């Protein structure tokens, strides 16, 4: 029964029926418009890797001018919100309970240790290691502030000239260093994964559950026509929610879009096919909303969130997990979106991603077709 | 009445545990996820490469390149010889950082005239870039200080100590957080999803016409879900302690008491969602609309410290954030009772509010 060519008339009729169904079912609109909006707002405002206003306790064991001067330098920094004390015991409990992210101890003989490193460290930085990322920033920023302060002091005292060696730092693609600029393109990929999987997994699984799918299968419609008939409407719905995300990213969150729209939509179309394919595979395999929802949570959302490289870098993962990430389609979409938004149409990155997305699409389509077997079991 | 409640609880537990398929769905996904995500979720800067474009043939640049090569932050140093190759390294994400040493570097340093080293980082990965740049700056500035004429006094030293996690293992942060996250997902499945499924199948209505009152029926649903979720959470804690060897500094009793409070709040939310929704699909969407924001705003991927103030204040209603803080606190830091309580009472308030709201809705629907 799968041999006969696809009839355009039957596909058109199926697509029309599906569009009517979407228009009448508020939950499709909820999934395609409200959920992406809500999630992108949460990602946009709630997720940031830019640490500023780190809460710091500064212990001034000495009250001489040098120590007070460095204490003031920390207080004046934009990176810290500083509480000053004279004993580390004032701060250690607050560090433990998470009210402070770090403590800087300026010892009693600070001035002596500055000139004679043999006497021991001039300052001590203590951080709350239970938040490793913040701890790394506390270390980096305090060290940086200390270096700047030392240099400033040397220049003021006229002991050295401004350095002959200058270091010029530049961040290509994201000069303002806003983590939002790369997190938002990545989160669009996570959102589209959830939307694609939810749309098809839920909606189609419900049809199986209610028996309407069996009714369709009993008609002269072929499997290929059925899959295409499901795909087209949800594909356009998915493109719609991507456009909503895109507008929000550019207009509200001010993420620059360096790449071209055609390239952006080309990658998105491929990814949507994969995401919908995943959803159809889940629903055709389970034929049960309850199980489909569990799988959508466990197999779509969490892997796209953690294994796609959108916030946790794939390169930093152990090798065996890097291998697993090759099977997470969101990974290729995250990679492409980051590049398209921030760097432009870098085809040597985009083409391999698109190729792999096409491959996963084909796999999911084949799986769906197999699971849609015209059996009524 | 208590006898009937007992019968109902036993029936529910059997229903959850007897079906081999649902048993596997309850146990396998959290364990698989615990294993994969514990290793995957890291913001450490590892396995990166640095591109070096050295146009200078002098001794000073050779010394600098040698120092950078031995700093250990980068697994690999790629040497390039022209600008296009240099740019390609960063553009194509082959290198996280690129460093360019100009032609006149050694001679300028020797003559004391200013010269500039360029460091280029990939803004698509600005977070790792910043951390790597921090390490690189240290090397560069040491070099700078050593190159300067005058008595080599040596720079004053800085001592760094990371309390509770001396080597900053990301792992130690992720596993306690996953205890909270994975428990959340499983509990929502056994409450909201399974209850709404029963409502669609009609078995719930059958219960409603039995002599049991709505509060007993809800208790009959909540108690088994509570115990199943506690068992799930214990399984994850067991793996965290005995397989992943995360130090458990605080009291196990406190961990369990707060875990009970957390699961009660989840069960309350689950009951509330299923009371509110007419169909299974609505309940599924309800679960998604709770779980996704709760996970995203839990401080797991980006610290709460970095959120804007208004949002950070709003997270007080996120039970997942509270339990994650408690897990992390008890595991790694043995936080004070006072801090534990400050995270426990919001969960209890949520549990009471949601459960009574669910009860009120059910009473109205079935009276």
GROMACS .gro file of N, CA, C and O in nm, chain A residues 17-85:
model
  276
   17UNK      N    1  -0.766   1.981   0.658
   17UNK     CA    2  -0.830   1.927   0.779
   17UNK      C    3  -0.746   1.961   0.902
   17UNK      O    4  -0.798   2.005   1.005
   18UNK      N    5  -0.615   1.946   0.888
   18UNK     CA    6  -0.525   1.969   1.002
   18UNK      C    7  -0.527   2.116   1.043
   18UNK      O    8  -0.529   2.149   1.161
   19UNK      N    9  -0.529   2.205   0.943
   19UNK     CA   10  -0.534   2.349   0.973
   19UNK      C   11  -0.662   2.385   1.048
   19UNK      O   12  -0.660   2.463   1.143
   20UNK      N   13  -0.772   2.327   1.005
   20UNK     CA   14  -0.898   2.352   1.076
   20UNK      C   15  -0.886   2.308   1.221
   20UNK      O   16  -0.927   2.378   1.313
   21UNK      N   17  -0.827   2.189   1.237
   21UNK     CA   18  -0.813   2.134   1.371
   21UNK      C   19  -0.728   2.226   1.459
   21UNK      O   20  -0.761   2.251   1.574
   22UNK      N   21  -0.618   2.278   1.401
   22UNK     CA   22  -0.530   2.368   1.478
   22UNK      C   23  -0.605   2.495   1.516
   22UNK      O   24  -0.600   2.540   1.629
   23UNK      N   25  -0.678   2.548   1.418
   23UNK     CA   26  -0.747   2.674   1.443
   23UNK      C   27  -0.851   2.658   1.554
   23UNK      O   28  -0.878   2.751   1.629
   24UNK      N   29  -0.908   2.538   1.565
   24UNK     CA   30  -1.013   2.519   1.666
   24UNK      C   31  -0.959   2.478   1.801
   24UNK      O   32  -1.030   2.482   1.900
   25UNK      N   33  -0.835   2.431   1.805
   25UNK     CA   34  -0.781   2.379   1.928
   25UNK      C   35  -0.690   2.484   1.993
   25UNK      O   36  -0.582   2.512   1.944
   26UNK      N   37  -0.733   2.543   2.103
   26UNK     CA   38  -0.652   2.649   2.162
   26UNK      C   39  -0.515   2.601   2.207
   26UNK      O   40  -0.420   2.679   2.210
   27UNK      N   41  -0.501   2.471   2.237
   27UNK     CA   42  -0.372   2.429   2.291
   27UNK      C   43  -0.260   2.437   2.187
   27UNK      O   44  -0.146   2.461   2.223
   28UNK      N   45  -0.293   2.420   2.057
   28UNK     CA   46  -0.186   2.434   1.956
   28UNK      C   47  -0.131   2.575   1.955
   28UNK      O   48  -0.010   2.596   1.946
   29UNK      N   49  -0.221   2.673   1.964
   29UNK     CA   50  -0.177   2.812   1.965
   29UNK      C   51  -0.097   2.840   2.092
   29UNK      O   52   0.006   2.906   2.090
   30UNK      N   53  -0.145   2.783   2.203
   30UNK     CA   54  -0.074   2.799   2.330
   30UNK      C   55   0.069   2.748   2.317
   30UNK      O   56   0.165   2.815   2.356
   31UNK      N   57   0.084   2.629   2.257
   31UNK     CA   58   0.217   2.571   2.244
   31UNK      C   59   0.303   2.654   2.149
   31UNK      O   60   0.420   2.680   2.174
   32UNK      N   61   0.242   2.699   2.038
   32UNK     CA   62   0.322   2.763   1.934
   32UNK      C   63   0.353   2.909   1.965
   32UNK      O   64   0.453   2.961   1.917
   33UNK      N   65   0.270   2.977   2.041
   33UNK     CA   66   0.293   3.120   2.062
   33UNK      C   67   0.322   3.153   2.209
   33UNK      O   68   0.424   3.216   2.240
   34UNK      N   69   0.234   3.109   2.299
   34UNK     CA   70   0.247   3.153   2.438
   34UNK      C   71   0.371   3.091   2.503
   34UNK      O   72   0.451   3.161   2.567
   35UNK      N   73   0.389   2.959   2.485
   35UNK     CA   74   0.502   2.894   2.552
   35UNK      C   75   0.637   2.951   2.504
   35UNK      O   76   0.722   2.985   2.585
   36UNK      N   77   0.659   2.967   2.370
   36UNK     CA   78   0.787   3.027   2.329
   36UNK      C   79   0.808   3.168   2.386
   36UNK      O   80   0.918   3.200   2.429
   37UNK      N   81   0.701   3.248   2.388
   37UNK     CA   82   0.715   3.383   2.442
   37UNK      C   83   0.758   3.378   2.588
   37UNK      O   84   0.854   3.443   2.629
   38UNK      N   85   0.684   3.298   2.665
   38UNK     CA   86   0.712   3.287   2.808
   38UNK      C   87   0.855   3.240   2.831
   38UNK      O   88   0.931   3.298   2.909
   39UNK      N   89   0.894   3.134   2.758
   39UNK     CA   90   1.027   3.077   2.780
   39UNK      C   91   1.136   3.174   2.740
   39UNK      O   92   1.237   3.187   2.810
   40UNK      N   93   1.116   3.243   2.629
   40UNK     CA   94   1.223   3.333   2.586
   40UNK      C   95   1.239   3.449   2.684
   40UNK      O   96   1.351   3.494   2.710
   41UNK      N   97   1.128   3.495   2.741
   41UNK     CA   98   1.139   3.599   2.844
   41UNK      C   99   1.218   3.547   2.964
   41UNK      O  100   1.304   3.616   3.019
   42UNK      N  101   1.187   3.422   3.003
   42UNK     CA  102   1.257   3.366   3.118
   42UNK      C  103   1.406   3.349   3.088
   42UNK      O  104   1.493   3.387   3.166
   43UNK      N  105   1.435   3.292   2.970
   43UNK     CA  106   1.576   3.277   2.931
   43UNK      C  107   1.644   3.414   2.927
   43UNK      O  108   1.755   3.432   2.973
   44UNK      N  109   1.575   3.510   2.864
   44UNK     CA  110   1.636   3.641   2.841
   44UNK      C  111   1.668   3.713   2.970
   44UNK      O  112   1.776   3.772   2.984
   45UNK      N  113   1.576   3.709   3.065
   45UNK     CA  114   1.600   3.783   3.189
   45UNK      C  115   1.665   3.697   3.296
   45UNK      O  116   1.740   3.747   3.380
   46UNK      N  117   1.633   3.566   3.293
   46UNK     CA  118   1.674   3.483   3.407
   46UNK      C  119   1.810   3.420   3.392
   46UNK      O  120   1.868   3.375   3.490
   47UNK      N  121   1.863   3.413   3.271
   47UNK     CA  122   1.985   3.338   3.250
   47UNK      C  123   2.095   3.433   3.206
   47UNK      O  124   2.088   3.490   3.099
   48UNK      N  125   2.193   3.450   3.292
   48UNK     CA  126   2.302   3.537   3.255
   48UNK      C  127   2.429   3.483   3.318
   48UNK      O  128   2.428   3.432   3.429
   49UNK      N  129   2.537   3.490   3.244
   49UNK     CA  130   2.664   3.446   3.298
   49UNK      C  131   2.752   3.566   3.328
   49UNK      O  132   2.870   3.552   3.358
   50UNK      N  133   2.695   3.687   3.318
   50UNK     CA  134   2.774   3.806   3.346
   50UNK      C  135   2.765   3.836   3.494
   50UNK      O  136   2.660   3.871   3.545
   51UNK      N  137   2.877   3.817   3.562
   51UNK     CA  138   2.875   3.841   3.705
   51UNK      C  139   2.918   3.983   3.735
   51UNK      O  140   3.027   4.025   3.697
   52UNK      N  141   2.831   4.056   3.798
   52UNK     CA  142   2.871   4.185   3.851
   52UNK      C  143   2.803   4.193   3.987
   52UNK      O  144   2.721   4.108   4.020
   53UNK      N  145   2.834   4.292   4.065
   53UNK     CA  146   2.776   4.302   4.199
   53UNK      C  147   2.795   4.174   4.280
   53UNK      O  148   2.705   4.130   4.349
   54UNK      N  149   2.913   4.113   4.269
   54UNK     CA  150   2.942   3.997   4.354
   54UNK      C  151   2.954   4.045   4.497
   54UNK      O  152   3.025   4.141   4.525
   55UNK      N  153   2.885   3.974   4.588
   55UNK     CA  154   2.887   4.019   4.728
   55UNK      C  155   3.016   3.971   4.795
   55UNK      O  156   3.045   3.852   4.797
   56UNK      N  157   3.091   4.066   4.848
   56UNK     CA  158   3.226   4.039   4.895
   56UNK      C  159   3.242   4.095   5.036
   56UNK      O  160   3.194   4.205   5.066
   57UNK      N  161   3.305   4.017   5.123
   57UNK     CA  162   3.341   4.070   5.254
   57UNK      C  163   3.489   4.105   5.253
   57UNK      O  164   3.571   4.023   5.213
   58UNK      N  165   3.525   4.227   5.291
   58UNK     CA  166   3.666   4.265   5.293
   58UNK      C  167   3.709   4.280   5.438
   58UNK      O  168   3.650   4.357   5.514
   59UNK      N  169   3.809   4.201   5.476
   59UNK     CA  170   3.858   4.205   5.613
   59UNK      C  171   3.983   4.292   5.619
   59UNK      O  172   4.086   4.258   5.561
   60UNK      N  173   3.973   4.404   5.686
   60UNK     CA  174   4.087   4.494   5.700
   60UNK      C  175   4.150   4.468   5.837
   60UNK      O  176   4.105   4.520   5.938
   61UNK      N  177   4.256   4.386   5.838
   61UNK     CA  178   4.319   4.358   5.967
   61UNK      C  179   4.409   4.475   6.006
   61UNK      O  180   4.446   4.491   6.122
   62UNK      N  181   4.445   4.551   5.907
   62UNK     CA  182   4.534   4.663   5.933
   62UNK      C  183   4.458   4.791   5.899
   62UNK      O  184   4.365   4.790   5.820
   63UNK      N  185   4.497   4.901   5.962
   63UNK     CA  186   4.425   5.024   5.932
   63UNK      C  187   4.519   5.127   5.870
   63UNK      O  188   4.488   5.245   5.867
   64UNK      N  189   4.635   5.081   5.821
   64UNK     CA  190   4.723   5.181   5.759
   64UNK      C  191   4.671   5.222   5.621
   64UNK      O  192   4.580   5.161   5.566
   65UNK      N  193   4.729   5.326   5.566
   65UNK     CA  194   4.675   5.386   5.445
   65UNK      C  195   4.672   5.290   5.328
   65UNK      O  196   4.577   5.286   5.252
   66UNK      N  197   4.779   5.210   5.314
   66UNK     CA  198   4.786   5.119   5.199
   66UNK      C  199   4.668   5.023   5.199
   66UNK      O  200   4.601   5.005   5.099
   67UNK      N  201   4.645   4.962   5.317
   67UNK     CA  202   4.537   4.864   5.327
   67UNK      C  203   4.403   4.930   5.300
   67UNK      O  204   4.319   4.877   5.226
   68UNK      N  205   4.383   5.049   5.360
   68UNK     CA  206   4.254   5.116   5.339
   68UNK      C  207   4.237   5.156   5.193
   68UNK      O  208   4.128   5.152   5.138
   69UNK      N  209   4.348   5.191   5.130
   69UNK     CA  210   4.344   5.232   4.991
   69UNK      C  211   4.301   5.117   4.901
   69UNK      O  212   4.215   5.132   4.813
   70UNK      N  213   4.357   4.997   4.926
   70UNK     CA  214   4.317   4.883   4.844
   70UNK      C  215   4.173   4.843   4.873
   70UNK      O  216   4.096   4.811   4.783
   71UNK      N  217   4.135   4.850   5.001
   71UNK     CA  218   3.995   4.823   5.037
   71UNK      C  219   3.901   4.915   4.961
   71UNK      O  220   3.797   4.873   4.908
   72UNK      N  221   3.939   5.042   4.951
   72UNK     CA  222   3.856   5.139   4.881
   72UNK      C  223   3.849   5.106   4.732
   72UNK      O  224   3.746   5.124   4.667
   73UNK      N  225   3.962   5.056   4.678
   73UNK     CA  226   3.963   5.020   4.535
   73UNK      C  227   3.862   4.909   4.508
   73UNK      O  228   3.790   4.912   4.409
   74UNK      N  229   3.852   4.811   4.602
   74UNK     CA  230   3.755   4.703   4.585
   74UNK      C  231   3.613   4.758   4.597
   74UNK      O  232   3.524   4.722   4.520
   75UNK      N  233   3.592   4.845   4.697
   75UNK     CA  234   3.459   4.901   4.717
   75UNK      C  235   3.413   4.980   4.596
   75UNK      O  236   3.296   4.979   4.559
   76UNK      N  237   3.508   5.048   4.532
   76UNK     CA  238   3.472   5.132   4.419
   76UNK      C  239   3.446   5.054   4.292
   76UNK      O  240   3.392   5.107   4.194
   77UNK      N  241   3.483   4.923   4.290
   77UNK     CA  242   3.470   4.846   4.166
   77UNK      C  243   3.325   4.814   4.136
   77UNK      O  244   3.245   4.788   4.226
   78UNK      N  245   3.292   4.813   4.007
   78UNK     CA  246   3.155   4.779   3.965
   78UNK      C  247   3.125   4.632   3.984
   78UNK      O  248   3.010   4.592   3.983
   79UNK      N  249   3.230   4.551   3.999
   79UNK     CA  250   3.209   4.408   4.004
   79UNK      C  251   3.165   4.361   4.143
   79UNK      O  252   3.115   4.252   4.158
   80UNK      N  253   3.189   4.445   4.246
   80UNK     CA  254   3.166   4.397   4.381
   80UNK      C  255   3.069   4.485   4.457
   80UNK      O  256   3.060   4.605   4.433
   81UNK      N  257   2.997   4.420   4.548
   81UNK     CA  258   2.925   4.494   4.651
   81UNK      C  259   2.995   4.455   4.779
   81UNK      O  260   2.996   4.339   4.818
   82UNK      N  261   3.058   4.552   4.844
   82UNK     CA  262   3.153   4.520   4.950
   82UNK      C  263   3.099   4.552   5.088
   82UNK      O  264   3.035   4.655   5.109
   83UNK      N  265   3.123   4.458   5.180
   83UNK     CA  266   3.100   4.482   5.322
   83UNK      C  267   3.237   4.484   5.387
   83UNK      O  268   3.316   4.392   5.363
   84UNK      N  269   3.266   4.584   5.468
   84UNK     CA  270   3.399   4.589   5.527
   84UNK      C  271   3.391   4.549   5.674
   84UNK      O  272   3.297   4.586   5.745
   85UNK      N  273   3.490   4.470   5.718
   85UNK     CA  274   3.495   4.430   5.858
   85UNK      C  275   3.640   4.424   5.901
   85UNK      O  276   3.731   4.457   5.824
   0.00000   0.00000   0.00000
